[in-house]
Amino acid sequence: MQQEKENKQHYTHDQVKAANNANLLDFIQDSGVQLRRVGHDSYKGVEHDSLVITPSKNSFYWNSMSTGGVGALDFATKYLLADSNLEEGEKFQKGMELVLKSSAGQFIPHKEDLHPFAFNKNQLSKQFNQAYAYLTKTRKINPKLVKQLHEAGLIEQNQYGNALFLWRDPTTRKIKGASIQGTKINHEKYGKRGTLKKIEPNSTKGFGFSFSVGKPENLYFFEAPIDAMSYYCLHPKLHNSQFIAMDGLKKTVFANYFKLADNQLSQIQSGVKTINFGVDNDAAGTQFMETFQEDDGTYKHLVNSQGEMVPINRISPSSTEGKDWNEVLQKKSKSSYHSKTLSFKKKQFELTPAYATNHAVTQMEHLLDDYNLTSQNSKVYVSNNKINTIYSNPHAPEILGLIQLDTQDLLNATTIIAKDRANQYKAINKHIDQQELLDKTINYVVAKNLTTGLYKPKIGATRANLSMNQKEVREQVINSRSYFIKKAKEVEQFEQSPVFSKIHHILKKQDKLLNRSTSSLNIKNEENHYLLTGYLKKENAKKSFAININPTVLAENDDKIFQLFNQKLSNHKSIKNSFKKSYVNQQTIVNREM
């Protein structure tokens, strides 16, 4: 016993602090533990896939053992030495030895520069066969449900044959993120799970894959998209329900979807009725549900927008059924279970006053910025059921113009024009997504509203701190009227079609990135091409340009058009060598920003 005490190493306070603060990811890799990346800030163990590492927090959590910690020392004692017969003091001694002998450096906290999620449509495949086969044959999801979710734009296949579960905002249908589920089994590469599973970088916090059957009165939360689909396959009579995947155990997803559903239902004087968690039947699922428990063991109640109590229920499968709902579905598929008729229908996008108004405000802000009609005093806001737009001449920021658009007029005009356009598409057998059609129609109505206002501007001046006398104000008003009419012609020309609008938007985006300006823009629809003319200005250099654009080019994504315009403008013969060099040198800026 005396000999054992003598062999104990005495570590200083600084040594223990250094071990606690050692870089966890460095230490794990130095220890030979294999990891695989599953997200922009997340790794999982290959041997134990319930082991999750979060590098930005220098932390880990071993779900199957319900233990975790921060730093390399915790990892050494709680994971590496978990199966040893050592006492706690001995584990500490051995853990310190492992950490201090490793090459792990000190953890330096840093805040990642996260960018808003931007879905890359280029990754989508025109095929759906691999994802369909994996979901229906391997995971036993009802083929009818898979097809309907694919047609609704909720499940796609990427260029590698993986299934993409798109996180669409239930109210706007915009894509806020995506989960990737591999379709090829490879246990050597992906460990016990056997397939790739990850979340797309920068996916929006609080969102996940979801689909609805009727109104979202009953919310069902699951750890993964396949679990959500499996539960509905097993309970096809459920109605007025929304099925949501948290991609793990995330209260932020629960909180966001409860709020979204309750706000939506409040418009029809209703609210969420029940909350149901179909989490896995394991320690992690139980620990998650315990956070909702009262002292007496019952689950807490929420209150919806109507002041009604909303019960929280756990609907995990029993231990005899399986760990998760897909395991239950697969077992039943092997026995006497047969696919049942599903009541799911593709959700049609509905144009609401709130959606139309919000989209119109965003689009008007976008137009003011694109057409150089902003200053510190310009703004777009809603008041008394009117969208008020205050725009300005940036060369005379104290002179302001006002445009108003009644929200009901916006809704009526959008509905009438969209129906007419839908009939035109139908006549030529061309399909267009309903939301896309309505979005483009709102953009058109907003542009017409702006054009009308610019041609006959209601002009005023800022009252506070006006620096001009009456004569100067009159001069600036005259100049501003001329400026606004010039802009009206530009808006009218470019916003008359989505194609021309795209050209203008990309040019203006380049202007900001390359610190230049394009002016006197004009576009003509020639016999077999578009002719774009205008002036480029950078610092003291100003040159005219003329570019022929093949219509087929405009079918490409914005990134490729962006690169094409930049190349044509930088190589244009009318630009001086120094001017040209300035653009070429900034190609890297464009590539990085895009």
XYZ file of C-alpha atoms in Angstrom:
594
model
C 0.000 0.000 0.000
C 2.880 2.304 0.892
C 4.555 1.479 -2.453
C 1.337 2.382 -4.337
C 1.208 5.816 -2.665
C 4.829 6.460 -3.550
C 4.120 5.669 -7.230
C 1.379 8.313 -7.422
C 2.374 11.358 -9.410
C 1.558 14.688 -7.800
C 0.347 17.162 -10.429
C 0.385 20.902 -9.988
C -2.697 23.085 -10.309
C -1.406 24.408 -13.660
C -0.876 20.874 -15.008
C -4.429 19.843 -14.107
C -5.791 23.060 -15.621
C -3.801 22.444 -18.821
C -5.115 18.860 -19.049
C -8.683 20.025 -18.537
C -8.256 22.660 -21.254
C -6.392 20.458 -23.755
C -7.899 20.440 -27.248
C -10.329 17.529 -27.248
C -10.266 16.860 -30.998
C -6.444 16.822 -31.040
C -6.355 14.417 -28.092
C -8.930 12.040 -29.600
C -7.078 11.847 -32.902
C -3.796 11.377 -31.021
C -5.396 8.528 -29.046
C -6.349 6.611 -32.203
C -10.119 6.873 -31.692
C -11.746 7.006 -35.136
C -14.288 9.735 -35.802
C -16.458 10.722 -38.737
C -17.752 14.210 -39.402
C -21.537 14.556 -39.420
C -21.972 18.340 -39.410
C -20.095 21.642 -39.551
C -19.459 21.363 -35.799
C -20.115 17.735 -34.982
C -18.304 14.381 -35.089
C -19.414 10.873 -34.146
C -17.437 7.823 -33.105
C -16.971 5.057 -35.666
C -16.902 2.246 -33.095
C -19.533 3.841 -30.832
C -21.802 6.005 -32.959
C -23.579 7.347 -29.867
C -20.381 9.236 -29.035
C -20.826 12.861 -30.185
C -17.999 15.430 -30.262
C -18.655 19.200 -30.489
C -15.285 20.867 -31.324
C -16.470 24.471 -30.842
C -17.364 23.675 -27.210
C -14.423 21.282 -26.705
C -17.004 18.835 -25.371
C -18.325 15.306 -25.871
C -21.373 13.286 -24.921
C -21.647 9.487 -24.928
C -25.396 9.007 -25.364
C -25.559 5.267 -24.759
C -23.762 5.677 -21.419
C -25.439 9.015 -20.495
C -22.116 10.618 -19.700
C -20.055 13.444 -21.123
C -17.687 16.236 -20.294
C -15.450 19.068 -21.434
C -11.789 18.775 -22.377
C -9.293 15.968 -22.906
C -9.005 14.889 -19.237
C -12.734 14.204 -18.959
C -12.591 12.214 -22.196
C -9.665 10.140 -20.971
C -11.324 9.186 -17.670
C -14.932 8.825 -18.867
C -14.406 7.249 -22.289
C -10.934 5.804 -22.795
C -10.784 4.335 -19.282
C -14.518 3.602 -18.952
C -14.059 -0.194 -19.085
C -11.038 -0.280 -16.768
C -11.232 -1.595 -13.216
C -9.375 1.429 -11.869
C -10.638 3.447 -8.922
C -11.529 7.119 -9.513
C -8.198 8.324 -8.152
C -6.329 5.868 -10.346
C -8.332 6.925 -13.386
C -7.378 10.521 -12.702
C -3.684 9.579 -12.479
C -3.817 7.528 -15.683
C -5.895 10.174 -17.475
C -3.410 12.926 -16.589
C -0.575 10.746 -17.859
C -2.353 10.112 -21.193
C -3.203 13.781 -21.767
C 0.196 15.231 -20.826
C 2.042 12.688 -22.971
C -0.164 13.456 -25.986
C 0.548 16.113 -28.608
C -2.774 17.897 -27.973
C -2.489 21.657 -27.776
C -4.604 24.007 -25.673
C -8.194 24.681 -26.692
C -8.716 28.210 -28.021
C -12.398 29.232 -28.135
C -13.484 30.943 -31.294
C -16.770 32.074 -32.769
C -17.454 30.628 -36.194
C -18.431 33.037 -38.927
C -21.646 31.316 -39.957
C -23.387 32.357 -43.154
C -27.145 32.136 -43.767
C -28.191 28.820 -45.285
C -28.206 28.831 -49.082
C -29.482 25.656 -50.722
C -27.381 24.546 -53.695
C -29.831 23.274 -56.304
C -26.941 22.016 -58.437
C -26.563 19.025 -56.136
C -30.029 17.715 -57.069
C -30.240 14.745 -59.386
C -32.952 14.372 -62.013
C -33.259 10.765 -60.827
C -34.917 9.566 -57.627
C -34.412 5.821 -58.022
C -31.642 5.252 -55.443
C -33.277 7.281 -52.687
C -36.659 5.706 -53.483
C -35.252 2.157 -53.402
C -33.424 2.741 -50.113
C -36.434 4.267 -48.370
C -38.995 1.739 -49.615
C -36.972 -1.499 -49.758
C -34.322 -1.076 -47.059
C -36.245 1.090 -44.583
C -39.721 -0.244 -45.565
C -41.386 3.177 -45.877
C -44.718 3.076 -47.706
C -43.928 3.764 -51.422
C -46.989 6.007 -51.749
C -45.780 8.278 -48.946
C -42.262 8.503 -50.423
C -43.659 9.463 -53.839
C -45.994 12.087 -52.392
C -43.269 13.676 -50.280
C -40.994 13.732 -53.334
C -43.706 15.381 -55.446
C -44.230 17.934 -52.666
C -40.549 18.910 -52.888
C -39.689 17.534 -49.441
C -37.456 14.602 -50.413
C -34.917 14.698 -53.238
C -31.889 12.725 -54.411
C -28.468 14.339 -54.755
C -25.802 13.646 -57.357
C -24.286 10.905 -55.179
C -27.538 8.988 -54.890
C -28.166 10.032 -51.265
C -31.598 11.012 -49.967
C -32.054 14.709 -49.164
C -34.704 15.653 -46.609
C -35.430 19.355 -47.145
C -36.255 21.603 -44.192
C -39.004 23.811 -45.564
C -40.501 26.617 -43.519
C -44.142 25.523 -43.031
C -45.409 29.070 -43.586
C -43.258 30.296 -46.504
C -42.082 26.948 -47.959
C -38.554 28.367 -48.223
C -35.759 25.820 -47.747
C -34.076 26.481 -44.379
C -31.732 23.477 -44.300
C -31.393 19.814 -45.252
C -30.543 16.397 -43.810
C -28.539 13.943 -45.899
C -29.201 10.210 -45.552
C -26.806 7.883 -47.365
C -28.259 5.022 -49.405
C -25.157 2.814 -49.633
C -24.250 0.492 -46.759
C -20.592 0.680 -45.675
C -19.941 -0.396 -42.073
C -16.190 -0.050 -42.468
C -16.550 3.643 -43.308
C -19.635 4.581 -41.262
C -19.398 2.207 -38.304
C -22.393 0.486 -36.711
C -24.925 2.722 -38.498
C -23.511 1.698 -41.885
C -24.620 4.766 -43.860
C -23.763 8.437 -44.264
C -25.868 10.720 -42.086
C -25.250 14.454 -41.823
C -26.820 17.906 -41.805
C -25.955 20.435 -44.515
C -23.628 23.213 -43.279
C -25.321 26.374 -41.965
C -28.778 24.790 -41.848
C -31.057 27.137 -39.926
C -31.311 26.475 -36.204
C -34.803 25.571 -35.031
C -35.930 23.955 -38.296
C -36.090 20.375 -39.556
C -37.770 18.054 -42.044
C -41.554 18.109 -41.632
C -44.810 17.252 -43.356
C -48.460 17.816 -42.456
C -51.702 15.882 -42.766
C -54.447 18.488 -42.470
C -54.063 21.289 -39.924
C -51.031 21.207 -37.548
C -53.155 20.749 -34.413
C -51.218 17.718 -33.137
C -47.425 17.928 -33.316
C -45.309 14.760 -33.488
C -41.536 15.103 -32.952
C -38.953 12.451 -33.852
C -35.181 12.142 -33.809
C -34.877 11.535 -37.569
C -36.920 12.002 -40.783
C -37.202 8.241 -41.338
C -38.664 7.800 -37.826
C -41.304 10.457 -38.571
C -42.268 8.760 -41.834
C -42.278 5.324 -40.183
C -44.644 6.435 -37.420
C -47.126 7.806 -39.936
C -46.946 4.557 -41.954
C -47.861 2.678 -38.764
C -50.630 5.143 -37.844
C -52.177 6.130 -41.217
C -55.499 7.298 -39.735
C -53.883 10.275 -37.995
C -55.274 13.564 -39.238
C -54.733 17.264 -38.507
C -51.166 16.418 -37.532
C -47.665 17.628 -38.314
C -44.677 15.274 -38.238
C -41.307 16.907 -37.470
C -37.744 15.552 -37.366
C -35.402 17.200 -34.849
C -32.258 15.497 -36.233
C -31.334 14.567 -32.707
C -32.895 15.773 -29.469
C -33.293 19.522 -29.925
C -35.628 21.669 -27.886
C -35.038 24.568 -30.283
C -36.846 22.630 -33.032
C -39.732 21.796 -30.692
C -40.071 25.420 -29.534
C -39.966 26.843 -33.064
C -42.532 24.458 -34.587
C -44.899 24.868 -31.649
C -44.772 28.642 -32.158
C -45.165 28.412 -35.963
C -48.118 26.015 -35.758
C -49.857 27.910 -32.970
C -49.500 31.242 -34.804
C -50.888 29.678 -37.980
C -53.856 28.144 -36.150
C -54.592 31.379 -34.271
C -55.700 32.909 -37.597
C -58.699 30.549 -37.518
C -59.272 30.966 -33.750
C -57.668 27.609 -32.960
C -54.428 26.365 -31.402
C -52.135 23.359 -30.974
C -53.965 20.519 -29.175
C -51.201 18.004 -28.285
C -47.407 17.628 -28.283
C -46.083 14.093 -28.877
C -42.446 12.947 -28.736
C -41.651 9.716 -30.595
C -38.020 9.707 -29.416
C -35.937 6.523 -29.303
C -36.476 4.056 -26.487
C -33.021 4.532 -24.974
C -31.251 6.404 -22.186
C -30.793 9.562 -24.265
C -34.499 9.661 -25.160
C -35.475 9.141 -21.528
C -33.094 11.860 -20.344
C -34.537 14.272 -22.934
C -38.102 13.578 -21.808
C -37.140 14.065 -18.153
C -36.543 17.741 -18.922
C -40.321 18.047 -19.469
C -41.288 16.283 -16.234
C -42.894 17.770 -13.144
C -41.859 16.715 -9.632
C -44.654 14.127 -9.525
C -43.412 12.410 -12.680
C -46.106 13.743 -15.036
C -45.202 15.795 -18.093
C -45.633 19.548 -18.106
C -48.437 21.346 -19.926
C -48.082 24.233 -22.336
C -50.662 26.918 -23.072
C -51.626 27.680 -26.674
C -52.762 30.970 -28.228
C -56.353 30.283 -27.170
C -55.412 29.850 -23.515
C -55.915 26.083 -23.647
C -53.648 23.564 -21.914
C -51.529 21.511 -24.332
C -50.440 18.115 -22.948
C -46.977 16.673 -23.673
C -46.856 12.931 -24.342
C -44.076 10.410 -24.902
C -44.940 7.922 -27.670
C -41.684 5.928 -27.891
C -42.000 2.261 -28.931
C -41.964 -0.325 -26.138
C -38.806 -2.317 -25.400
C -40.368 -5.394 -27.023
C -41.271 -3.462 -30.211
C -37.855 -1.930 -30.924
C -35.531 0.987 -30.265
C -37.126 3.404 -32.752
C -40.195 3.554 -34.975
C -38.389 2.475 -38.136
C -37.205 -0.663 -36.355
C -40.843 -1.330 -35.437
C -41.921 -0.779 -39.052
C -39.237 -3.118 -40.416
C -40.218 -5.886 -37.976
C -43.876 -5.604 -38.930
C -42.996 -5.606 -42.626
C -41.278 -8.964 -42.167
C -44.392 -10.433 -40.521
C -48.023 -9.945 -41.437
C -47.959 -6.163 -41.789
C -49.037 -4.745 -45.141
C -48.748 -1.159 -46.371
C -51.929 0.722 -45.563
C -53.706 3.398 -47.520
C -52.390 6.805 -46.531
C -54.407 9.994 -46.285
C -51.439 12.272 -46.955
C -51.918 14.779 -49.737
C -49.467 17.244 -51.202
C -49.875 20.496 -49.324
C -50.969 23.280 -51.618
C -49.374 26.635 -50.998
C -51.966 29.175 -49.860
C -51.506 32.884 -50.421
C -52.346 34.652 -47.162
C -52.398 38.434 -46.513
C -49.502 38.035 -44.065
C -47.335 36.138 -46.567
C -48.095 38.537 -49.441
C -47.348 41.593 -47.283
C -44.079 40.224 -45.866
C -42.876 39.120 -49.297
C -43.814 42.485 -50.814
C -41.922 44.444 -48.131
C -38.808 42.304 -48.657
C -39.039 42.682 -52.435
C -39.513 46.465 -52.233
C -36.427 46.762 -49.986
C -34.540 44.656 -52.494
C -35.624 46.908 -55.416
C -34.728 50.135 -53.609
C -31.274 48.755 -52.928
C -30.790 47.377 -56.467
C -31.893 50.576 -58.213
C -29.978 52.950 -55.944
C -32.986 54.577 -54.306
C -31.806 54.384 -50.723
C -30.294 56.690 -48.147
C -30.259 56.816 -44.354
C -33.858 58.075 -44.447
C -35.373 55.474 -46.792
C -37.421 52.581 -45.420
C -40.313 50.217 -46.117
C -42.901 49.540 -43.410
C -46.532 48.477 -42.903
C -49.069 50.724 -41.194
C -52.900 50.806 -41.288
C -53.013 47.971 -43.857
C -50.751 49.882 -46.235
C -47.197 49.177 -47.358
C -45.409 52.522 -47.140
C -42.240 52.987 -49.148
C -40.016 55.999 -48.491
C -37.312 56.219 -51.149
C -34.707 58.847 -51.950
C -32.180 60.235 -54.363
C -28.837 59.299 -52.748
C -27.337 62.483 -54.238
C -29.917 64.499 -52.287
C -30.723 62.299 -49.261
C -32.945 64.916 -47.627
C -35.402 64.799 -50.550
C -37.772 61.852 -50.143
C -40.497 60.192 -52.196
C -43.482 58.266 -50.796
C -45.412 55.354 -52.324
C -48.296 53.508 -50.681
C -49.794 50.140 -51.585
C -52.967 48.857 -49.940
C -52.397 45.285 -48.722
C -55.825 44.161 -49.972
C -55.087 45.668 -53.406
C -51.804 43.719 -53.393
C -53.637 40.488 -52.591
C -56.336 41.058 -55.222
C -53.891 42.024 -57.981
C -51.612 39.077 -57.218
C -54.516 36.608 -57.289
C -55.932 37.896 -60.605
C -52.564 38.075 -62.408
C -51.396 34.708 -61.038
C -54.577 32.977 -62.263
C -54.086 34.489 -65.724
C -50.451 33.371 -65.820
C -51.384 29.885 -64.600
C -53.822 29.562 -67.515
C -51.093 30.651 -69.922
C -48.723 27.993 -68.572
C -51.498 25.406 -68.807
C -52.185 26.336 -72.438
C -48.594 25.546 -73.417
C -48.408 22.449 -71.163
C -45.743 24.004 -68.970
C -45.699 23.290 -65.234
C -44.812 25.917 -62.647
C -44.754 25.520 -58.872
C -47.659 27.387 -57.257
C -45.513 29.219 -54.722
C -42.967 30.187 -57.366
C -45.777 31.587 -59.529
C -47.208 33.642 -56.661
C -43.762 34.914 -55.589
C -42.998 36.101 -59.123
C -46.436 37.722 -59.387
C -45.974 39.622 -56.104
C -42.586 40.806 -57.402
C -44.278 42.072 -60.563
C -47.050 43.918 -58.648
C -44.478 45.554 -56.339
C -42.332 46.638 -59.305
C -45.372 48.175 -61.041
C -46.223 50.014 -57.820
C -42.681 51.382 -57.576
C -42.626 52.405 -61.259
C -45.924 54.286 -60.962
C -44.677 56.105 -57.875
C -41.384 57.082 -59.501
C -43.048 58.475 -62.623
C -45.335 60.719 -60.520
C -43.457 61.056 -57.244
C -44.988 62.451 -54.068
C -41.990 64.411 -52.862
C -41.218 65.852 -49.474
C -38.173 66.667 -47.368
C -36.919 65.539 -43.989
C -38.081 67.893 -41.270
C -35.282 67.275 -38.817
C -31.942 68.988 -39.350
C -32.724 70.191 -42.869
C -29.482 71.761 -44.097
C -30.884 73.513 -47.214
C -32.708 76.801 -47.711
C -35.910 77.045 -49.778
C -34.111 77.759 -53.039
C -31.796 74.782 -52.598
C -34.751 72.570 -51.710
C -36.548 73.571 -54.950
C -33.422 72.802 -56.986
C -32.958 69.436 -55.321
C -36.625 68.566 -55.857
C -36.311 69.315 -59.591
C -33.124 67.222 -59.799
C -34.701 64.412 -57.813
C -37.804 64.311 -60.025
C -35.532 63.839 -63.033
C -33.568 61.149 -61.178
C -36.738 59.292 -60.149
C -38.178 59.299 -63.698
C -34.897 57.941 -65.023
C -35.044 55.160 -62.415
C -38.699 54.478 -63.242
C -37.725 53.655 -66.836
C -34.958 51.351 -65.599
C -37.231 49.523 -63.155
C -39.966 49.217 -65.772
C -37.590 47.753 -68.317
C -35.828 45.236 -66.100
C -38.706 44.145 -63.880
C -41.097 43.391 -66.725
C -39.810 39.825 -66.818
C -38.005 37.463 -64.395
C -35.215 37.028 -66.974
C -34.351 40.728 -67.154
C -34.747 41.089 -63.395
C -32.199 38.314 -62.877
C -29.684 40.131 -65.118
C -30.097 43.388 -63.210
C -29.858 41.705 -59.813
C -26.613 39.898 -60.713
C -24.994 43.050 -62.100
C -25.836 44.987 -58.942
C -24.508 42.196 -56.756
C -21.235 42.367 -58.688
C -21.147 46.133 -58.218
C -21.116 45.719 -54.442
C -18.501 42.969 -54.424
C -16.157 44.706 -56.878
C -16.645 48.244 -55.590
C -17.789 49.550 -58.949
C -21.010 50.920 -60.431
C -22.994 50.169 -63.567
C -25.274 52.869 -64.928
C -27.481 53.761 -67.909
C -28.356 50.092 -68.203
C -30.423 49.066 -71.190
C -31.462 45.678 -72.498
C -32.943 44.758 -75.861
C -34.519 41.494 -76.902
C -32.864 40.882 -80.261
C -33.780 38.104 -82.708
C -31.759 35.339 -81.040
C -30.032 37.036 -78.128
C -30.271 39.810 -75.548
C -28.143 42.938 -75.954
C -27.075 44.495 -72.649
C -25.520 47.972 -72.768
C -24.453 50.492 -70.168
C -21.507 52.166 -68.461
C -18.978 50.800 -66.005
C -17.396 53.118 -63.491
C -14.589 52.364 -61.061
C -12.769 55.165 -59.301
C -12.015 57.680 -62.086
C -12.378 55.248 -64.994
C -15.667 55.112 -66.918
C -16.274 53.052 -70.057
C -19.257 51.904 -72.061
C -19.955 48.231 -72.690
C -22.189 46.073 -74.878
C -22.683 42.357 -74.197
C -24.581 39.783 -76.245
C -26.273 37.217 -74.013
C -27.493 33.882 -75.336
C -30.933 33.091 -73.823
C -29.782 29.540 -73.013
C -27.179 31.001 -70.640
C -29.937 32.451 -68.471
C -31.208 28.951 -67.758
C -28.021 28.385 -65.748
C -27.906 29.051 -62.005
C -27.032 32.547 -60.721
C -23.478 31.532 -59.755
C -22.569 30.596 -63.340
C -24.184 33.720 -64.811
C -22.330 35.783 -62.204
C -18.994 34.321 -63.342
C -19.886 34.782 -67.023
C -20.753 38.478 -66.645
C -17.623 39.144 -64.667
C -15.489 37.456 -67.321
C -17.119 39.352 -70.184
C -16.875 42.702 -68.445
C -13.259 42.228 -67.379
C -12.239 41.169 -70.904
C -14.183 43.891 -72.709
C -11.987 45.702 -75.224
C -13.297 49.130 -74.243
C -11.866 48.856 -70.737
C -8.339 50.156 -70.143
C -5.686 47.663 -69.082
C -5.514 49.053 -65.551
C -9.283 48.950 -65.309
C -9.347 45.403 -66.652
C -6.613 44.310 -64.252
C -8.615 45.638 -61.320
C -11.512 43.338 -62.211
C -9.341 40.305 -62.879
C -7.570 40.723 -59.543
C -10.915 40.685 -57.761
C -12.141 37.436 -59.367
C -11.093 35.716 -56.143
C -13.426 37.994 -54.163
C -16.335 36.963 -56.350
C -15.516 33.272 -56.098
C -15.191 33.444 -52.332
C -18.414 35.400 -51.824
C -20.440 33.141 -54.131
